[in-house]
Amino acid sequence: MIYGRKTKAAELATRLGRELREKRLPQGTPVMSARELALRFNISVVTANKILDLLEMQDVVYRVPQRGTFIKNDPPVIPEIVYAGFVPGPASADPLKDNAAELLFGHFHKLNIEPQILTYHTLCNPFRAEKILEKSNALLIDACFIDSRTIKTLWNYRGRIVVTGNLYIVDELPCSQVIPDCSQALSEFNNFSPFGNYKKILILEASHRNSTASAESVFKILKCLDVPEENVEIQQLAVANSAAACWSAFRYFSERRDLDEDTLIVSLSDYFSQGIKEAYRHISSVPDILSFDNLEQFGESSFGTPGFCSIDRQHGLMNQIALTLLCKQLEEKTDCLQVIKVPAKLIMRKSVKKLKVQPEK
């Protein structure tokens, strides 16, 4: 944009600059000479040279004596993004994923990007998937879509890839990633209620790689905090979905009555925690509960009285950061792979009784 008094040269420079940008000409493309501009706009060669000087000041063109005037930079890349992941909808039974997807699509809208949706079943069909992917320059993919059925198609993709929804670093695919970092939140919890004060810490994980990686991370942090290994137990429950997680936890803790108020249950899924709550509903001696994720934010009507101390991994924020990263990589035309760690947020509630301070209301 030309600022200041609108001279004839300034007006024409604004017009010509807009035309050149709309043509999306690559770097080094020659543009009209001063003489050609003078003929086109019916102006003097002196005024034409002023136009080119103004465009050079704006970094639209560069001038080489005796050779001519050329486009200075390649045009910005237009994001043509394919999204492979959870899509929000009225039939969703998973409020955590639904909320994260809604925030992501809101960010797409804010950036004025209309993503092409790639379903898991389509991604499993290389021919159909490649027809969609070949029209794009970037892929934002949920980690749950990466498996033995889809990995070959993903390896053949030549655009940029950013993975979200993971709790560990993917090493089987060249991609950038956005993952949660729970270390600070666990450290903050330790300040409220030291892990070393518990006779037993039971880590409850699901039977999939994400949960196992999360359990290993918690175990390592507890070890760094000098919690004796013999005080830590990891229990894995086989689950297929959120409802199954709730039921499996309810059944497990209904049968296990050796856990008292000197125990801390670290539930790596809020769906486990719902089952734990039901199992202890009529029991007076209840272990402390630290629950990962934060179903409590979705209201009392669906999930009972709020009460779980939560480490919110902020899946929605991770999705938004992943999309921003993908757009930045397209804009900067970089092939550098990055891992961004997003700090999880600790929310103290009444499921922990051994507090140094009172929980936030």
mmCIF file of C-alpha atoms in Angstrom:
data_model
loop_
_atom_site.group_PDB
_atom_site.id
_atom_site.type_symbol
_atom_site.label_atom_id
_atom_site.label_comp_id
_atom_site.label_asym_id
_atom_site.label_seq_id
_atom_site.Cartn_x
_atom_site.Cartn_y
_atom_site.Cartn_z
ATOM 1 C CA MET A 1 0.000 0.000 0.000
ATOM 2 C CA ILE A 2 1.229 3.497 -0.836
ATOM 3 C CA TYR A 3 0.961 5.965 2.035
ATOM 4 C CA GLY A 4 1.027 9.749 1.983
ATOM 5 C CA ARG A 5 -0.288 12.089 -0.691
ATOM 6 C CA LYS A 6 -1.893 10.215 -3.563
ATOM 7 C CA THR A 7 0.096 11.307 -6.589
ATOM 8 C CA LYS A 8 -0.564 9.905 -10.049
ATOM 9 C CA ALA A 9 2.462 7.628 -9.655
ATOM 10 C CA ALA A 10 1.269 6.418 -6.224
ATOM 11 C CA GLU A 11 -2.217 5.603 -7.516
ATOM 12 C CA LEU A 12 -0.860 3.661 -10.466
ATOM 13 C CA ALA A 13 1.725 1.876 -8.289
ATOM 14 C CA THR A 14 -1.094 0.680 -5.978
ATOM 15 C CA ARG A 15 -3.082 -0.528 -8.986
ATOM 16 C CA LEU A 16 -0.141 -2.281 -10.634
ATOM 17 C CA GLY A 17 1.017 -3.867 -7.364
ATOM 18 C CA ARG A 18 -2.454 -5.329 -6.824
ATOM 19 C CA GLU A 19 -2.502 -6.710 -10.361
ATOM 20 C CA LEU A 20 0.894 -8.362 -9.945
ATOM 21 C CA ARG A 21 -0.112 -9.986 -6.639
ATOM 22 C CA GLU A 22 -3.369 -11.287 -8.123
ATOM 23 C CA LYS A 23 -1.437 -12.938 -10.957
ATOM 24 C CA ARG A 24 0.647 -14.814 -8.333
ATOM 25 C CA LEU A 25 3.797 -14.559 -10.434
ATOM 26 C CA PRO A 26 6.840 -16.501 -9.204
ATOM 27 C CA GLN A 27 10.061 -14.850 -8.078
ATOM 28 C CA GLY A 28 12.192 -13.568 -10.978
ATOM 29 C CA THR A 29 9.326 -13.098 -13.421
ATOM 30 C CA PRO A 30 10.028 -9.974 -15.553
ATOM 31 C CA VAL A 31 7.461 -7.178 -15.470
ATOM 32 C CA MET A 32 6.850 -4.292 -17.854
ATOM 33 C CA SER A 33 9.651 -1.837 -18.443
ATOM 34 C CA ALA A 34 9.250 1.890 -17.801
ATOM 35 C CA ARG A 35 8.653 2.474 -21.498
ATOM 36 C CA GLU A 36 5.979 -0.240 -21.659
ATOM 37 C CA LEU A 37 4.298 1.190 -18.562
ATOM 38 C CA ALA A 38 4.352 4.653 -20.092
ATOM 39 C CA LEU A 39 2.548 3.366 -23.187
ATOM 40 C CA ARG A 40 0.008 1.370 -21.189
ATOM 41 C CA PHE A 41 -0.996 4.168 -18.819
ATOM 42 C CA ASN A 42 -0.350 7.041 -21.228
ATOM 43 C CA ILE A 43 2.146 8.644 -18.886
ATOM 44 C CA SER A 44 5.702 9.886 -19.143
ATOM 45 C CA VAL A 45 8.699 7.580 -18.751
ATOM 46 C CA VAL A 46 9.692 9.631 -15.690
ATOM 47 C CA THR A 47 6.351 8.857 -13.991
ATOM 48 C CA ALA A 48 6.649 5.195 -15.023
ATOM 49 C CA ASN A 49 10.053 5.001 -13.366
ATOM 50 C CA LYS A 50 8.554 6.516 -10.192
ATOM 51 C CA ILE A 51 5.934 3.728 -10.229
ATOM 52 C CA LEU A 52 8.612 1.048 -10.408
ATOM 53 C CA ASP A 53 10.639 2.802 -7.701
ATOM 54 C CA LEU A 54 7.602 2.773 -5.384
ATOM 55 C CA LEU A 55 6.989 -0.932 -6.026
ATOM 56 C CA GLU A 56 10.664 -1.617 -5.323
ATOM 57 C CA MET A 57 10.339 0.216 -1.991
ATOM 58 C CA GLN A 58 7.411 -2.068 -1.171
ATOM 59 C CA ASP A 59 9.475 -5.203 -1.949
ATOM 60 C CA VAL A 60 7.080 -6.118 -4.759
ATOM 61 C CA VAL A 61 9.797 -5.958 -7.430
ATOM 62 C CA TYR A 62 13.537 -5.507 -7.761
ATOM 63 C CA ARG A 63 15.335 -3.656 -10.532
ATOM 64 C CA VAL A 64 18.562 -4.645 -12.281
ATOM 65 C CA PRO A 65 20.295 -1.903 -14.314
ATOM 66 C CA GLN A 66 20.511 -2.692 -18.010
ATOM 67 C CA ARG A 67 18.354 -5.826 -17.523
ATOM 68 C CA GLY A 68 14.905 -4.858 -16.276
ATOM 69 C CA THR A 69 12.443 -5.196 -13.402
ATOM 70 C CA PHE A 70 11.474 -8.505 -11.818
ATOM 71 C CA ILE A 71 9.110 -9.966 -9.181
ATOM 72 C CA LYS A 72 11.008 -10.037 -5.879
ATOM 73 C CA ASN A 73 9.299 -12.846 -3.954
ATOM 74 C CA ASP A 74 7.283 -15.945 -4.703
ATOM 75 C CA PRO A 75 3.576 -15.436 -3.943
ATOM 76 C CA PRO A 76 2.316 -16.677 -0.560
ATOM 77 C CA VAL A 77 1.299 -20.330 -0.597
ATOM 78 C CA ILE A 78 -2.448 -20.833 -0.474
ATOM 79 C CA PRO A 79 -3.168 -23.478 2.195
ATOM 80 C CA GLU A 80 -4.911 -26.464 0.606
ATOM 81 C CA ILE A 81 -5.299 -28.509 3.779
ATOM 82 C CA VAL A 82 -6.689 -32.001 4.219
ATOM 83 C CA TYR A 83 -7.907 -32.877 7.704
ATOM 84 C CA ALA A 84 -7.959 -36.519 8.799
ATOM 85 C CA GLY A 85 -9.427 -36.798 12.269
ATOM 86 C CA PHE A 86 -12.457 -36.543 14.494
ATOM 87 C CA VAL A 87 -15.300 -34.411 13.110
ATOM 88 C CA PRO A 88 -17.829 -32.896 15.557
ATOM 89 C CA GLY A 89 -21.434 -33.941 15.203
ATOM 90 C CA PRO A 90 -24.712 -34.445 17.103
ATOM 91 C CA ALA A 91 -24.160 -38.210 17.346
ATOM 92 C CA SER A 92 -20.849 -37.849 19.176
ATOM 93 C CA ALA A 93 -20.552 -39.751 22.453
ATOM 94 C CA ASP A 94 -17.141 -38.318 23.315
ATOM 95 C CA PRO A 95 -17.371 -34.736 24.592
ATOM 96 C CA LEU A 96 -13.581 -34.367 24.889
ATOM 97 C CA LYS A 97 -12.982 -35.148 21.207
ATOM 98 C CA ASP A 98 -16.100 -33.245 20.174
ATOM 99 C CA ASN A 99 -14.986 -30.099 21.991
ATOM 100 C CA ALA A 100 -11.435 -30.356 20.610
ATOM 101 C CA ALA A 101 -12.784 -30.761 17.057
ATOM 102 C CA GLU A 102 -15.169 -27.813 17.450
ATOM 103 C CA LEU A 103 -12.291 -25.579 18.538
ATOM 104 C CA LEU A 104 -10.235 -26.790 15.573
ATOM 105 C CA PHE A 105 -12.963 -26.093 13.024
ATOM 106 C CA GLY A 106 -13.529 -22.699 14.616
ATOM 107 C CA HIS A 107 -9.834 -21.998 14.007
ATOM 108 C CA PHE A 108 -10.156 -23.158 10.387
ATOM 109 C CA HIS A 109 -13.012 -20.662 9.985
ATOM 110 C CA LYS A 110 -11.005 -17.866 11.632
ATOM 111 C CA LEU A 111 -8.147 -18.472 9.174
ATOM 112 C CA ASN A 112 -10.642 -18.578 6.278
ATOM 113 C CA ILE A 113 -9.585 -22.109 5.356
ATOM 114 C CA GLU A 114 -12.043 -24.733 4.164
ATOM 115 C CA PRO A 115 -10.401 -28.114 4.837
ATOM 116 C CA GLN A 116 -10.986 -31.224 2.768
ATOM 117 C CA ILE A 117 -12.158 -33.973 5.133
ATOM 118 C CA LEU A 118 -10.477 -37.369 4.821
ATOM 119 C CA THR A 119 -12.161 -40.181 6.742
ATOM 120 C CA TYR A 120 -10.262 -43.103 8.203
ATOM 121 C CA HIS A 121 -11.960 -45.584 5.850
ATOM 122 C CA THR A 122 -10.980 -43.479 2.836
ATOM 123 C CA LEU A 123 -7.415 -43.197 4.119
ATOM 124 C CA CYS A 124 -7.278 -47.005 4.263
ATOM 125 C CA ASN A 125 -7.966 -47.062 0.518
ATOM 126 C CA PRO A 126 -4.715 -45.821 -1.119
ATOM 127 C CA PHE A 127 -6.305 -45.078 -4.509
ATOM 128 C CA ARG A 128 -9.172 -43.002 -3.076
ATOM 129 C CA ALA A 129 -6.979 -41.310 -0.469
ATOM 130 C CA GLU A 130 -4.327 -40.263 -2.973
ATOM 131 C CA LYS A 131 -6.983 -38.701 -5.218
ATOM 132 C CA ILE A 132 -7.854 -36.370 -2.325
ATOM 133 C CA LEU A 133 -4.310 -35.816 -1.069
ATOM 134 C CA GLU A 134 -2.820 -34.989 -4.493
ATOM 135 C CA LYS A 135 -4.898 -31.783 -4.600
ATOM 136 C CA SER A 136 -3.504 -30.565 -1.268
ATOM 137 C CA ASN A 137 -0.225 -29.193 0.046
ATOM 138 C CA ALA A 138 -0.692 -30.015 3.739
ATOM 139 C CA LEU A 139 -2.227 -32.667 5.982
ATOM 140 C CA LEU A 140 -3.403 -32.222 9.561
ATOM 141 C CA ILE A 141 -3.961 -35.686 10.982
ATOM 142 C CA ASP A 142 -5.102 -37.115 14.304
ATOM 143 C CA ALA A 143 -2.648 -39.711 15.593
ATOM 144 C CA CYS A 144 -5.399 -42.323 15.843
ATOM 145 C CA PHE A 145 -5.545 -42.362 12.010
ATOM 146 C CA ILE A 146 -1.919 -43.532 11.798
ATOM 147 C CA ASP A 147 -1.618 -47.311 11.806
ATOM 148 C CA SER A 148 -0.463 -50.250 9.684
ATOM 149 C CA ARG A 149 -3.359 -49.765 7.242
ATOM 150 C CA THR A 150 -2.668 -46.088 6.525
ATOM 151 C CA ILE A 151 1.074 -45.635 6.996
ATOM 152 C CA LYS A 152 2.068 -46.524 3.404
ATOM 153 C CA THR A 153 -0.295 -43.929 1.948
ATOM 154 C CA LEU A 154 0.992 -41.341 4.402
ATOM 155 C CA TRP A 155 4.610 -42.119 3.498
ATOM 156 C CA ASN A 156 3.819 -41.492 -0.179
ATOM 157 C CA TYR A 157 2.365 -38.066 0.590
ATOM 158 C CA ARG A 158 4.583 -35.182 -0.534
ATOM 159 C CA GLY A 159 2.917 -32.329 1.330
ATOM 160 C CA ARG A 160 3.631 -31.172 4.871
ATOM 161 C CA ILE A 161 2.192 -33.228 7.727
ATOM 162 C CA VAL A 162 1.397 -32.179 11.285
ATOM 163 C CA VAL A 163 0.155 -34.779 13.770
ATOM 164 C CA THR A 164 -2.055 -33.903 16.726
ATOM 165 C CA GLY A 165 -3.871 -35.945 19.369
ATOM 166 C CA ASN A 166 -0.750 -37.832 20.420
ATOM 167 C CA LEU A 167 0.769 -38.235 23.881
ATOM 168 C CA TYR A 168 4.133 -39.435 22.575
ATOM 169 C CA ILE A 169 6.490 -38.606 19.714
ATOM 170 C CA VAL A 170 5.690 -40.434 16.480
ATOM 171 C CA ASP A 171 8.824 -41.937 14.946
ATOM 172 C CA GLU A 172 7.354 -43.917 12.043
ATOM 173 C CA LEU A 173 6.423 -40.926 9.879
ATOM 174 C CA PRO A 174 8.257 -37.732 8.786
ATOM 175 C CA CYS A 175 6.015 -35.123 10.365
ATOM 176 C CA SER A 176 5.792 -32.263 12.800
ATOM 177 C CA GLN A 177 3.846 -32.852 15.992
ATOM 178 C CA VAL A 178 2.009 -31.103 18.796
ATOM 179 C CA ILE A 179 1.941 -33.075 22.048
ATOM 180 C CA PRO A 180 1.052 -32.314 25.676
ATOM 181 C CA ASP A 181 3.632 -31.811 28.409
ATOM 182 C CA CYS A 182 2.276 -32.877 31.785
ATOM 183 C CA SER A 183 5.501 -32.526 33.782
ATOM 184 C CA GLN A 184 4.792 -29.025 35.104
ATOM 185 C CA ALA A 185 1.210 -29.921 36.070
ATOM 186 C CA LEU A 186 2.423 -32.998 37.982
ATOM 187 C CA SER A 187 5.041 -30.855 39.706
ATOM 188 C CA GLU A 188 2.348 -28.369 40.745
ATOM 189 C CA PHE A 189 0.205 -31.213 42.083
ATOM 190 C CA ASN A 190 3.188 -32.430 44.092
ATOM 191 C CA ASN A 191 3.377 -28.988 45.699
ATOM 192 C CA PHE A 192 -0.264 -29.290 46.783
ATOM 193 C CA SER A 193 -0.171 -32.918 47.839
ATOM 194 C CA PRO A 194 3.311 -34.555 47.761
ATOM 195 C CA PHE A 195 3.350 -37.899 45.969
ATOM 196 C CA GLY A 196 5.710 -39.189 48.654
ATOM 197 C CA ASN A 197 2.936 -38.917 51.270
ATOM 198 C CA TYR A 198 0.988 -41.779 49.673
ATOM 199 C CA LYS A 199 1.673 -45.385 50.615
ATOM 200 C CA LYS A 200 0.468 -46.487 47.171
ATOM 201 C CA ILE A 201 0.069 -44.744 43.828
ATOM 202 C CA LEU A 202 -2.039 -46.709 41.352
ATOM 203 C CA ILE A 203 -1.715 -45.603 37.720
ATOM 204 C CA LEU A 204 -4.683 -46.725 35.647
ATOM 205 C CA GLU A 205 -3.994 -46.975 31.917
ATOM 206 C CA ALA A 206 -5.870 -48.139 28.842
ATOM 207 C CA SER A 207 -4.646 -50.839 26.479
ATOM 208 C CA HIS A 208 -3.406 -48.582 23.700
ATOM 209 C CA ARG A 209 -0.095 -46.932 22.876
ATOM 210 C CA ASN A 210 -1.110 -43.399 23.824
ATOM 211 C CA SER A 211 -2.140 -44.414 27.326
ATOM 212 C CA THR A 212 0.892 -46.660 27.818
ATOM 213 C CA ALA A 213 3.207 -43.813 26.828
ATOM 214 C CA SER A 214 1.411 -41.519 29.261
ATOM 215 C CA ALA A 215 1.761 -44.077 32.073
ATOM 216 C CA GLU A 216 5.483 -44.433 31.391
ATOM 217 C CA SER A 217 5.866 -40.655 31.515
ATOM 218 C CA VAL A 218 4.060 -40.393 34.868
ATOM 219 C CA PHE A 219 6.155 -43.267 36.254
ATOM 220 C CA LYS A 220 9.403 -41.518 35.228
ATOM 221 C CA ILE A 221 8.309 -38.253 36.845
ATOM 222 C CA LEU A 222 7.388 -40.036 40.081
ATOM 223 C CA LYS A 223 10.827 -41.629 40.063
ATOM 224 C CA CYS A 224 12.435 -38.195 39.629
ATOM 225 C CA LEU A 225 10.437 -37.065 42.683
ATOM 226 C CA ASP A 226 11.999 -39.909 44.708
ATOM 227 C CA VAL A 227 8.796 -41.931 45.024
ATOM 228 C CA PRO A 228 9.872 -45.542 45.748
ATOM 229 C CA GLU A 229 9.142 -47.841 42.812
ATOM 230 C CA GLU A 230 7.530 -50.400 45.113
ATOM 231 C CA ASN A 231 4.895 -47.767 46.001
ATOM 232 C CA VAL A 232 3.816 -47.431 42.361
ATOM 233 C CA GLU A 233 1.523 -49.889 40.599
ATOM 234 C CA ILE A 234 0.389 -49.716 36.963
ATOM 235 C CA GLN A 235 -2.892 -51.406 36.103
ATOM 236 C CA GLN A 236 -3.953 -51.760 32.483
ATOM 237 C CA LEU A 237 -7.620 -52.168 31.521
ATOM 238 C CA ALA A 238 -8.624 -53.359 28.057
ATOM 239 C CA VAL A 239 -11.166 -50.909 26.600
ATOM 240 C CA ALA A 240 -12.726 -50.316 23.190
ATOM 241 C CA ASN A 241 -14.446 -46.953 23.785
ATOM 242 C CA SER A 242 -15.358 -44.409 26.461
ATOM 243 C CA ALA A 243 -18.385 -46.354 27.716
ATOM 244 C CA ALA A 244 -16.294 -49.512 28.027
ATOM 245 C CA ALA A 245 -13.641 -47.556 29.951
ATOM 246 C CA CYS A 246 -16.199 -46.415 32.499
ATOM 247 C CA TRP A 247 -17.609 -49.916 32.923
ATOM 248 C CA SER A 248 -14.184 -51.594 33.152
ATOM 249 C CA ALA A 249 -13.054 -49.209 35.885
ATOM 250 C CA PHE A 250 -16.308 -49.661 37.799
ATOM 251 C CA ARG A 251 -15.969 -53.444 37.714
ATOM 252 C CA TYR A 252 -12.264 -53.372 38.671
ATOM 253 C CA PHE A 253 -12.661 -51.081 41.663
ATOM 254 C CA SER A 254 -15.882 -52.736 42.827
ATOM 255 C CA GLU A 255 -13.808 -55.882 43.382
ATOM 256 C CA ARG A 256 -10.711 -54.202 44.757
ATOM 257 C CA ARG A 257 -11.150 -52.981 48.320
ATOM 258 C CA ASP A 258 -7.541 -52.849 49.517
ATOM 259 C CA LEU A 259 -7.133 -49.207 48.484
ATOM 260 C CA ASP A 260 -7.728 -46.744 51.314
ATOM 261 C CA GLU A 261 -7.221 -43.028 51.969
ATOM 262 C CA ASP A 262 -3.434 -43.454 51.816
ATOM 263 C CA THR A 263 -3.737 -44.318 48.105
ATOM 264 C CA LEU A 264 -3.656 -41.991 45.124
ATOM 265 C CA ILE A 265 -5.331 -43.248 41.954
ATOM 266 C CA VAL A 266 -3.861 -41.610 38.856
ATOM 267 C CA SER A 267 -6.519 -42.199 36.211
ATOM 268 C CA LEU A 268 -5.183 -41.595 32.716
ATOM 269 C CA SER A 269 -8.721 -41.163 31.392
ATOM 270 C CA ASP A 270 -11.637 -39.228 32.842
ATOM 271 C CA TYR A 271 -13.852 -42.049 31.587
ATOM 272 C CA PHE A 272 -12.057 -44.395 33.993
ATOM 273 C CA SER A 273 -12.685 -41.836 36.710
ATOM 274 C CA GLN A 274 -16.437 -41.936 36.143
ATOM 275 C CA GLY A 275 -16.398 -45.679 36.796
ATOM 276 C CA ILE A 276 -14.197 -45.172 39.871
ATOM 277 C CA LYS A 277 -16.683 -42.651 41.234
ATOM 278 C CA GLU A 278 -19.550 -45.123 40.848
ATOM 279 C CA ALA A 279 -17.561 -47.933 42.459
ATOM 280 C CA TYR A 280 -16.881 -45.815 45.563
ATOM 281 C CA ARG A 281 -20.237 -44.034 45.695
ATOM 282 C CA HIS A 282 -21.333 -45.743 48.932
ATOM 283 C CA ILE A 283 -17.886 -46.351 50.457
ATOM 284 C CA SER A 284 -16.654 -44.049 53.231
ATOM 285 C CA SER A 285 -12.896 -44.669 52.813
ATOM 286 C CA VAL A 286 -12.124 -43.398 49.317
ATOM 287 C CA PRO A 287 -8.642 -43.025 47.755
ATOM 288 C CA ASP A 288 -7.572 -39.662 46.372
ATOM 289 C CA ILE A 289 -8.122 -39.347 42.618
ATOM 290 C CA LEU A 290 -6.032 -37.433 40.095
ATOM 291 C CA SER A 291 -7.702 -37.669 36.707
ATOM 292 C CA PHE A 292 -6.200 -36.846 33.332
ATOM 293 C CA ASP A 293 -8.302 -34.764 30.951
ATOM 294 C CA ASN A 294 -11.232 -32.738 32.200
ATOM 295 C CA LEU A 295 -14.756 -33.962 31.605
ATOM 296 C CA GLU A 296 -15.889 -31.736 34.473
ATOM 297 C CA GLN A 297 -15.891 -28.723 32.140
ATOM 298 C CA PHE A 298 -18.852 -30.181 30.247
ATOM 299 C CA GLY A 299 -21.351 -29.787 33.068
ATOM 300 C CA GLU A 300 -22.869 -31.515 36.057
ATOM 301 C CA SER A 301 -25.870 -32.952 34.229
ATOM 302 C CA SER A 302 -23.860 -35.449 32.201
ATOM 303 C CA PHE A 303 -21.127 -36.429 34.598
ATOM 304 C CA GLY A 304 -22.390 -35.953 38.145
ATOM 305 C CA THR A 305 -21.071 -33.692 40.849
ATOM 306 C CA PRO A 306 -17.749 -32.081 39.906
ATOM 307 C CA GLY A 307 -14.900 -33.277 42.028
ATOM 308 C CA PHE A 308 -11.932 -34.693 40.142
ATOM 309 C CA CYS A 309 -8.564 -33.045 40.399
ATOM 310 C CA SER A 310 -7.680 -32.912 36.718
ATOM 311 C CA ILE A 311 -4.662 -32.521 34.514
ATOM 312 C CA ASP A 312 -6.253 -30.998 31.432
ATOM 313 C CA ARG A 313 -4.131 -31.861 28.396
ATOM 314 C CA GLN A 314 -5.967 -29.130 26.471
ATOM 315 C CA HIS A 315 -6.653 -31.141 23.316
ATOM 316 C CA GLY A 316 -8.533 -28.269 21.694
ATOM 317 C CA LEU A 317 -5.610 -25.890 22.179
ATOM 318 C CA MET A 318 -3.213 -28.509 20.770
ATOM 319 C CA ASN A 319 -5.399 -28.805 17.657
ATOM 320 C CA GLN A 320 -5.366 -25.046 17.162
ATOM 321 C CA ILE A 321 -1.592 -24.857 17.613
ATOM 322 C CA ALA A 322 -1.155 -27.748 15.153
ATOM 323 C CA LEU A 323 -3.155 -25.904 12.487
ATOM 324 C CA THR A 324 -1.227 -22.676 13.117
ATOM 325 C CA LEU A 325 2.060 -24.586 12.805
ATOM 326 C CA LEU A 326 0.957 -26.156 9.515
ATOM 327 C CA CYS A 327 0.026 -22.768 8.040
ATOM 328 C CA LYS A 328 3.326 -21.281 9.218
ATOM 329 C CA GLN A 329 5.289 -24.075 7.554
ATOM 330 C CA LEU A 330 3.428 -23.460 4.296
ATOM 331 C CA GLU A 331 4.014 -19.718 4.508
ATOM 332 C CA GLU A 332 7.722 -20.075 5.287
ATOM 333 C CA LYS A 333 8.120 -22.978 2.843
ATOM 334 C CA THR A 334 10.152 -24.915 5.352
ATOM 335 C CA ASP A 335 10.589 -28.681 5.492
ATOM 336 C CA CYS A 336 11.997 -28.532 9.027
ATOM 337 C CA LEU A 337 10.188 -30.974 11.329
ATOM 338 C CA GLN A 338 9.154 -29.604 14.709
ATOM 339 C CA VAL A 339 7.777 -30.941 17.983
ATOM 340 C CA ILE A 340 5.789 -28.435 20.019
ATOM 341 C CA LYS A 341 4.982 -29.348 23.615
ATOM 342 C CA VAL A 342 1.894 -27.707 25.080
ATOM 343 C CA PRO A 343 1.848 -27.451 28.898
ATOM 344 C CA ALA A 344 -1.079 -29.273 30.485
ATOM 345 C CA LYS A 345 -3.152 -27.374 33.031
ATOM 346 C CA LEU A 346 -3.695 -28.535 36.625
ATOM 347 C CA ILE A 347 -7.190 -28.041 38.032
ATOM 348 C CA MET A 348 -7.453 -28.744 41.758
ATOM 349 C CA ARG A 349 -10.779 -30.052 43.037
ATOM 350 C CA LYS A 350 -12.090 -31.981 46.016
ATOM 351 C CA SER A 351 -11.109 -35.502 44.912
ATOM 352 C CA VAL A 352 -7.808 -34.962 46.728
ATOM 353 C CA LYS A 353 -8.056 -34.649 50.509
ATOM 354 C CA LYS A 354 -4.378 -34.487 51.439
ATOM 355 C CA LEU A 355 -3.890 -30.916 50.349
ATOM 356 C CA LYS A 356 -1.404 -28.449 51.785
ATOM 357 C CA VAL A 357 -3.773 -25.708 50.663
ATOM 358 C CA GLN A 358 -7.471 -25.600 49.907
ATOM 359 C CA PRO A 359 -8.465 -26.396 46.305
ATOM 360 C CA GLU A 360 -9.584 -23.609 44.042
ATOM 361 C CA LYS A 361 -13.324 -23.070 43.842
#
